[in-house]
Short mmCIF file of C-alpha atoms in Angstrom, two decimals:
data_model
loop_
_atom_site.label_atom_id
_atom_site.label_comp_id
_atom_site.label_asym_id
_atom_site.label_seq_id
_atom_site.Cartn_x
_atom_site.Cartn_y
_atom_site.Cartn_z
CA UNK A 6 0.18 -0.03 -0.13
CA UNK A 7 3.05 2.25 -0.14
CA UNK A 8 2.66 3.06 3.65
CA UNK A 9 5.88 4.69 5.47
CA UNK A 10 5.96 1.75 7.80
CA UNK A 11 3.92 -1.60 8.41
CA UNK A 12 3.32 -3.42 11.83
CA UNK A 13 2.16 -7.06 11.47
CA UNK A 14 0.34 -9.38 13.97
CA UNK A 15 -0.79 -13.04 13.25
CA UNK A 16 -2.44 -14.44 16.32
CA UNK A 17 -4.97 -17.23 17.02
CA UNK A 18 -8.42 -15.62 16.37
CA UNK A 19 -10.18 -16.16 19.76
CA UNK A 20 -11.83 -13.85 22.42
CA UNK A 21 -8.86 -14.65 24.70
CA UNK A 22 -6.47 -12.85 22.30
CA UNK A 23 -8.61 -10.00 21.74
CA UNK A 24 -7.15 -7.75 24.10
CA UNK A 25 -3.74 -8.30 22.78
CA UNK A 26 -5.06 -7.05 19.35
CA UNK A 27 -7.03 -4.23 20.76
CA UNK A 28 -3.94 -3.04 22.72
CA UNK A 29 -1.75 -3.14 19.71
CA UNK A 30 -4.41 -1.15 17.84
CA UNK A 31 -4.42 1.47 20.59
CA UNK A 32 -0.53 1.86 20.44
CA UNK A 33 -0.59 2.17 16.81
CA UNK A 34 -2.81 5.16 16.92
CA UNK A 35 -0.49 6.73 19.47
CA UNK A 36 2.30 6.30 16.84
CA UNK A 37 0.17 7.76 14.12
CA UNK A 38 -0.48 10.87 16.21
CA UNK A 39 3.18 11.35 16.75
CA UNK A 40 3.18 10.41 20.53
CA UNK A 41 5.27 7.55 22.07
CA UNK A 42 3.76 4.17 23.29
CA UNK A 43 1.78 4.59 26.59
CA UNK A 44 3.39 4.06 30.02
CA UNK A 45 4.47 0.26 30.07
CA UNK A 46 3.37 -0.08 33.83
CA UNK A 47 -0.11 1.00 32.55
CA UNK A 48 -2.75 -1.80 32.41
CA UNK A 49 -5.59 0.39 31.30
CA UNK A 50 -6.56 1.83 27.92
CA UNK A 51 -5.51 5.43 27.33
CA UNK A 52 -8.47 6.43 24.93
CA UNK A 53 -8.68 10.26 25.80
CA UNK A 54 -7.87 11.15 22.15
CA UNK A 55 -10.90 10.59 19.98
CA UNK A 56 -8.90 9.06 17.22
CA UNK A 57 -7.66 6.50 19.22
CA UNK A 58 -11.00 5.69 20.77
CA UNK A 59 -12.91 5.73 17.36
CA UNK A 60 -10.31 3.28 15.69
CA UNK A 61 -10.37 0.95 18.97
CA UNK A 62 -14.22 0.88 18.79
CA UNK A 63 -14.28 0.17 15.36
CA UNK A 64 -11.73 -2.50 15.32
CA UNK A 65 -13.08 -4.30 18.56
CA UNK A 66 -16.55 -4.82 16.71
CA UNK A 67 -14.88 -6.25 13.56
CA UNK A 68 -12.67 -8.38 15.72
CA UNK A 69 -15.76 -9.73 17.43
CA UNK A 70 -17.60 -10.43 14.50
CA UNK A 71 -14.91 -12.46 12.97
CA UNK A 72 -14.49 -14.51 16.11
CA UNK A 73 -18.23 -15.19 16.61
CA UNK A 74 -19.58 -15.40 12.89
CA UNK A 75 -16.74 -15.93 10.65
CA UNK A 76 -15.22 -18.71 12.74
CA UNK A 77 -18.23 -19.51 14.72
CA UNK A 78 -15.93 -19.49 17.85
CA UNK A 79 -13.74 -22.45 16.71
CA UNK A 80 -10.35 -22.82 18.23
CA UNK A 81 -7.27 -23.33 15.96
CA UNK A 82 -8.27 -20.39 13.49
CA UNK A 83 -5.60 -17.24 13.04
CA UNK A 84 -6.07 -13.84 12.11
CA UNK A 85 -3.65 -11.54 10.11
CA UNK A 86 -3.54 -7.90 10.98
CA UNK A 87 -1.45 -5.33 9.08
CA UNK A 88 -1.11 -1.75 10.40
CA UNK A 89 -0.23 0.57 7.55
CA UNK A 90 1.12 3.86 9.28
CA UNK A 91 0.99 6.67 6.88
CA UNK A 92 0.95 10.33 7.02
CA UNK A 93 -1.82 11.37 9.37
CA UNK A 94 -3.44 8.07 8.49
CA UNK A 95 -4.12 4.57 9.72
CA UNK A 96 -5.20 1.57 7.46
CA UNK A 97 -5.82 -1.69 9.41
CA UNK A 98 -6.15 -4.75 7.16
CA UNK A 99 -7.50 -7.75 8.78
CA UNK A 100 -7.57 -11.09 7.11
CA UNK A 101 -9.40 -14.38 8.16
CA UNK A 102 -10.36 -17.46 6.45
CA UNK A 103 -13.94 -17.84 7.97
CA UNK A 104 -17.28 -17.87 6.65
CA UNK A 105 -17.85 -14.82 4.11
CA UNK A 106 -20.83 -12.78 4.47
CA UNK A 107 -22.33 -9.83 2.61
CA UNK A 108 -22.17 -6.46 4.37
CA UNK A 109 -24.66 -4.87 2.26
CA UNK A 110 -27.22 -7.23 3.87
CA UNK A 111 -26.89 -6.15 7.34
CA UNK A 112 -29.54 -3.60 8.37
CA UNK A 113 -28.99 -0.63 10.08
CA UNK A 114 -29.92 -0.52 13.78
CA UNK A 115 -32.93 1.00 14.83
CA UNK A 116 -31.38 3.06 17.59
CA UNK A 117 -35.03 4.11 18.79
CA UNK A 118 -35.82 0.54 19.86
CA UNK A 119 -32.73 0.21 21.92
CA UNK A 120 -31.12 -2.82 20.16
CA UNK A 121 -29.38 -5.35 22.18
CA UNK A 122 -27.40 -6.72 19.24
CA UNK A 123 -26.47 -5.92 15.65
CA UNK A 124 -24.63 -2.45 16.49
CA UNK A 125 -21.10 -3.78 15.63
CA UNK A 126 -21.10 -2.78 11.97
CA UNK A 127 -22.56 0.26 12.64
CA UNK A 128 -20.27 1.48 15.24
CA UNK A 129 -17.32 0.56 12.74
CA UNK A 130 -18.78 2.23 9.59
CA UNK A 131 -19.64 5.27 11.71
CA UNK A 132 -16.16 5.68 13.46
CA UNK A 133 -14.03 5.33 10.21
CA UNK A 134 -13.77 7.11 7.19
CA UNK A 135 -13.92 3.93 5.07
CA UNK A 136 -14.83 0.22 5.75
CA UNK A 137 -14.06 -2.34 2.89
CA UNK A 138 -14.94 -5.82 2.98
CA UNK A 139 -13.67 -8.12 0.31
CA UNK A 140 -14.70 -11.60 0.49
CA UNK A 141 -11.97 -14.30 0.19
CA UNK A 142 -10.54 -16.60 0.95
CA UNK A 143 -8.99 -14.98 2.80
CA UNK A 144 -11.47 -12.40 3.51
CA UNK A 145 -10.45 -8.76 3.91
CA UNK A 146 -11.49 -6.13 6.14
CA UNK A 147 -9.94 -2.99 5.55
CA UNK A 148 -10.40 0.10 7.94
CA UNK A 149 -9.18 3.63 7.35
CA UNK A 150 -9.18 6.57 9.35
CA UNK A 151 -7.49 9.83 9.00
CA UNK A 152 -6.11 11.87 11.90
CA UNK A 153 -7.65 15.19 12.19
CA UNK A 154 -6.02 17.03 15.02
CA UNK A 155 -8.58 19.87 15.03
CA UNK A 156 -11.55 17.37 14.64
CA UNK A 157 -12.58 15.58 18.04
CA UNK A 158 -16.27 14.04 16.95
CA UNK A 159 -17.30 11.14 15.11
CA UNK A 160 -19.04 11.43 11.51
CA UNK A 161 -22.04 10.22 13.05
CA UNK A 162 -24.31 12.61 15.11
CA UNK B 21 -7.48 -4.25 32.25
CA UNK B 22 -10.22 -6.61 33.13
CA UNK B 23 -13.53 -5.61 34.62
CA UNK B 24 -13.94 -4.37 38.16
CA UNK B 25 -17.65 -3.91 39.47
CA UNK B 26 -19.42 -3.33 42.76
CA UNK B 27 -22.70 -2.56 44.07
CA UNK B 28 -23.78 -0.36 47.00
CA UNK B 29 -27.52 0.52 48.19
CA UNK B 30 -28.81 3.45 49.91
CA UNK B 31 -32.50 3.66 50.44
CA UNK B 32 -34.38 2.91 47.27
CA UNK B 33 -31.02 3.65 45.02
CA UNK B 34 -28.40 1.18 44.18
CA UNK B 35 -25.18 2.37 42.64
CA UNK B 36 -23.33 0.00 40.24
CA UNK B 37 -19.77 1.01 39.75
CA UNK B 38 -18.06 -0.40 36.79
CA UNK B 39 -14.26 -0.04 35.94
CA UNK B 40 -12.09 -1.09 33.40
CA UNK B 41 -13.53 -2.98 30.33
CA UNK B 42 -16.95 -3.73 29.53
CA UNK B 43 -17.00 -5.80 26.39
CA UNK B 44 -17.85 -9.34 25.01
CA UNK B 45 -15.32 -11.01 27.21
CA UNK B 46 -16.57 -9.40 30.58
CA UNK B 47 -19.79 -8.41 30.11
CA UNK B 48 -21.03 -12.11 31.09
CA UNK B 49 -19.57 -11.49 34.40
CA UNK B 50 -22.01 -8.74 34.82
CA UNK B 51 -25.04 -11.05 34.22
CA UNK B 52 -25.56 -12.46 37.80
CA UNK B 53 -25.42 -8.67 39.09
CA UNK B 54 -27.93 -7.28 36.75
CA UNK B 55 -29.94 -10.26 37.47
CA UNK B 56 -30.29 -9.70 41.28
CA UNK B 57 -30.90 -5.83 40.61
CA UNK B 58 -34.05 -7.00 38.53
CA UNK B 59 -35.07 -9.48 40.86
CA UNK B 60 -34.89 -7.23 43.84
CA UNK B 61 -37.04 -4.57 41.69
CA UNK B 62 -34.70 -1.83 42.67
CA UNK B 63 -36.56 1.59 42.44
CA UNK B 64 -33.55 3.31 41.09
CA UNK B 65 -30.26 1.93 39.71
CA UNK B 66 -27.26 4.50 39.01
CA UNK B 67 -24.76 3.13 36.89
CA UNK B 68 -21.34 4.82 37.54
CA UNK B 69 -19.08 4.58 34.66
CA UNK B 70 -16.44 6.97 35.58
CA UNK B 71 -13.78 4.20 36.06
CA UNK B 72 -14.67 2.64 32.78
CA UNK B 73 -12.15 2.76 30.15
CA UNK B 74 -13.47 0.76 27.12
CA UNK B 75 -16.92 -0.59 26.03
CA UNK B 76 -18.07 -2.50 23.18
CA UNK B 77 -21.43 -3.43 21.61
CA UNK B 78 -21.85 -6.31 23.99
CA UNK B 79 -21.28 -4.16 26.77
CA UNK B 80 -23.78 -1.51 25.72
CA UNK B 81 -26.25 -4.50 25.35
CA UNK B 82 -25.75 -5.67 29.08
CA UNK B 83 -26.81 -2.23 30.02
CA UNK B 84 -29.52 -1.92 27.75
CA UNK B 85 -30.70 -5.28 29.10
CA UNK B 86 -30.58 -3.75 32.62
CA UNK B 87 -32.48 -0.94 31.59
CA UNK B 88 -35.24 -2.82 29.70
CA UNK B 89 -35.77 -5.28 32.40
CA UNK B 90 -35.96 -2.71 34.95
CA UNK B 91 -38.63 -0.66 33.42
CA UNK B 92 -40.93 -3.85 33.26
CA UNK B 93 -41.40 -3.35 37.07
CA UNK B 94 -41.03 0.60 36.82
CA UNK B 95 -37.68 0.89 37.93
CA UNK B 96 -35.27 3.70 36.30
CA UNK B 97 -31.73 3.25 35.44
CA UNK B 98 -29.27 6.14 34.67
CA UNK B 99 -25.52 6.39 33.78
CA UNK B 100 -23.24 8.84 35.31
CA UNK B 101 -19.52 9.51 34.85
CA UNK B 102 -19.17 8.15 31.33
CA UNK B 103 -16.14 9.72 29.70
CA UNK B 104 -13.88 8.99 26.47
CA UNK B 105 -14.42 6.09 24.53
CA UNK B 106 -17.35 4.83 26.24
CA UNK B 107 -19.12 8.26 26.20
CA UNK B 108 -18.51 8.44 22.29
CA UNK B 109 -20.29 5.02 22.01
CA UNK B 110 -23.02 6.09 24.23
CA UNK B 111 -23.52 9.11 21.80
CA UNK B 112 -23.16 7.41 18.75
CA UNK B 113 -25.82 4.75 19.72
CA UNK B 114 -28.07 7.66 21.12
CA UNK B 115 -27.78 5.94 24.54
CA UNK B 116 -26.89 9.42 26.29
CA UNK B 117 -30.57 10.57 25.92
CA UNK B 118 -32.04 7.10 27.25
CA UNK B 119 -29.54 7.19 30.32
CA UNK B 120 -29.80 10.74 30.84
CA UNK B 121 -25.95 11.00 31.09
#
């Protein structure tokens, strides 16, 4: 993709490994914003910057979808994640070999009805500049967000 | 950071403090606490999220379930102290109006 630098993670794709991937996303966001990594002693997430919060929110939902739906919680599956760090922009490519689906068939949640499910893709789409899904194998999710220092709100209102 | 939660009661008001991460992994841990609050038909439940760093749609679903189930017996559920990523999620999903954050 011609990015300045790329960070890759190949990991078992389970909910037990989710925190590892999410933490890597959070740390990569700090690099895009020109900051160093967080305090090594900190066990919590530092998501005060909206850029970090929105990417982590979106990634976490896509990761959940892959574990729960593409792989159906099966053990022994893997996920490949590539972080392309550009100038003020982060693109995350996620590859899995699970069941494919058609994102265009996923309805927008009726937020007035206080849904208890079906919100993940809505969160991802709303928090990012671009969400691309290409069925495989391997299936590819491409999540892109530009860092706008002055912008502190999500696209959705 | 894993989830950390506790409950305290004062009169008709129960305060549920949730800190750390409320997500697909940790939300099930909260289930028994939510069940108990609903079974006891608490008049008012205040969910204190001032210590919450991260929430996902599964975490939101757990709180929505508490809200819906409490309403069945006339109970009120409100959220206070949400900040940063959790607050962004609540606003996106319009939960800030429901929970009067």
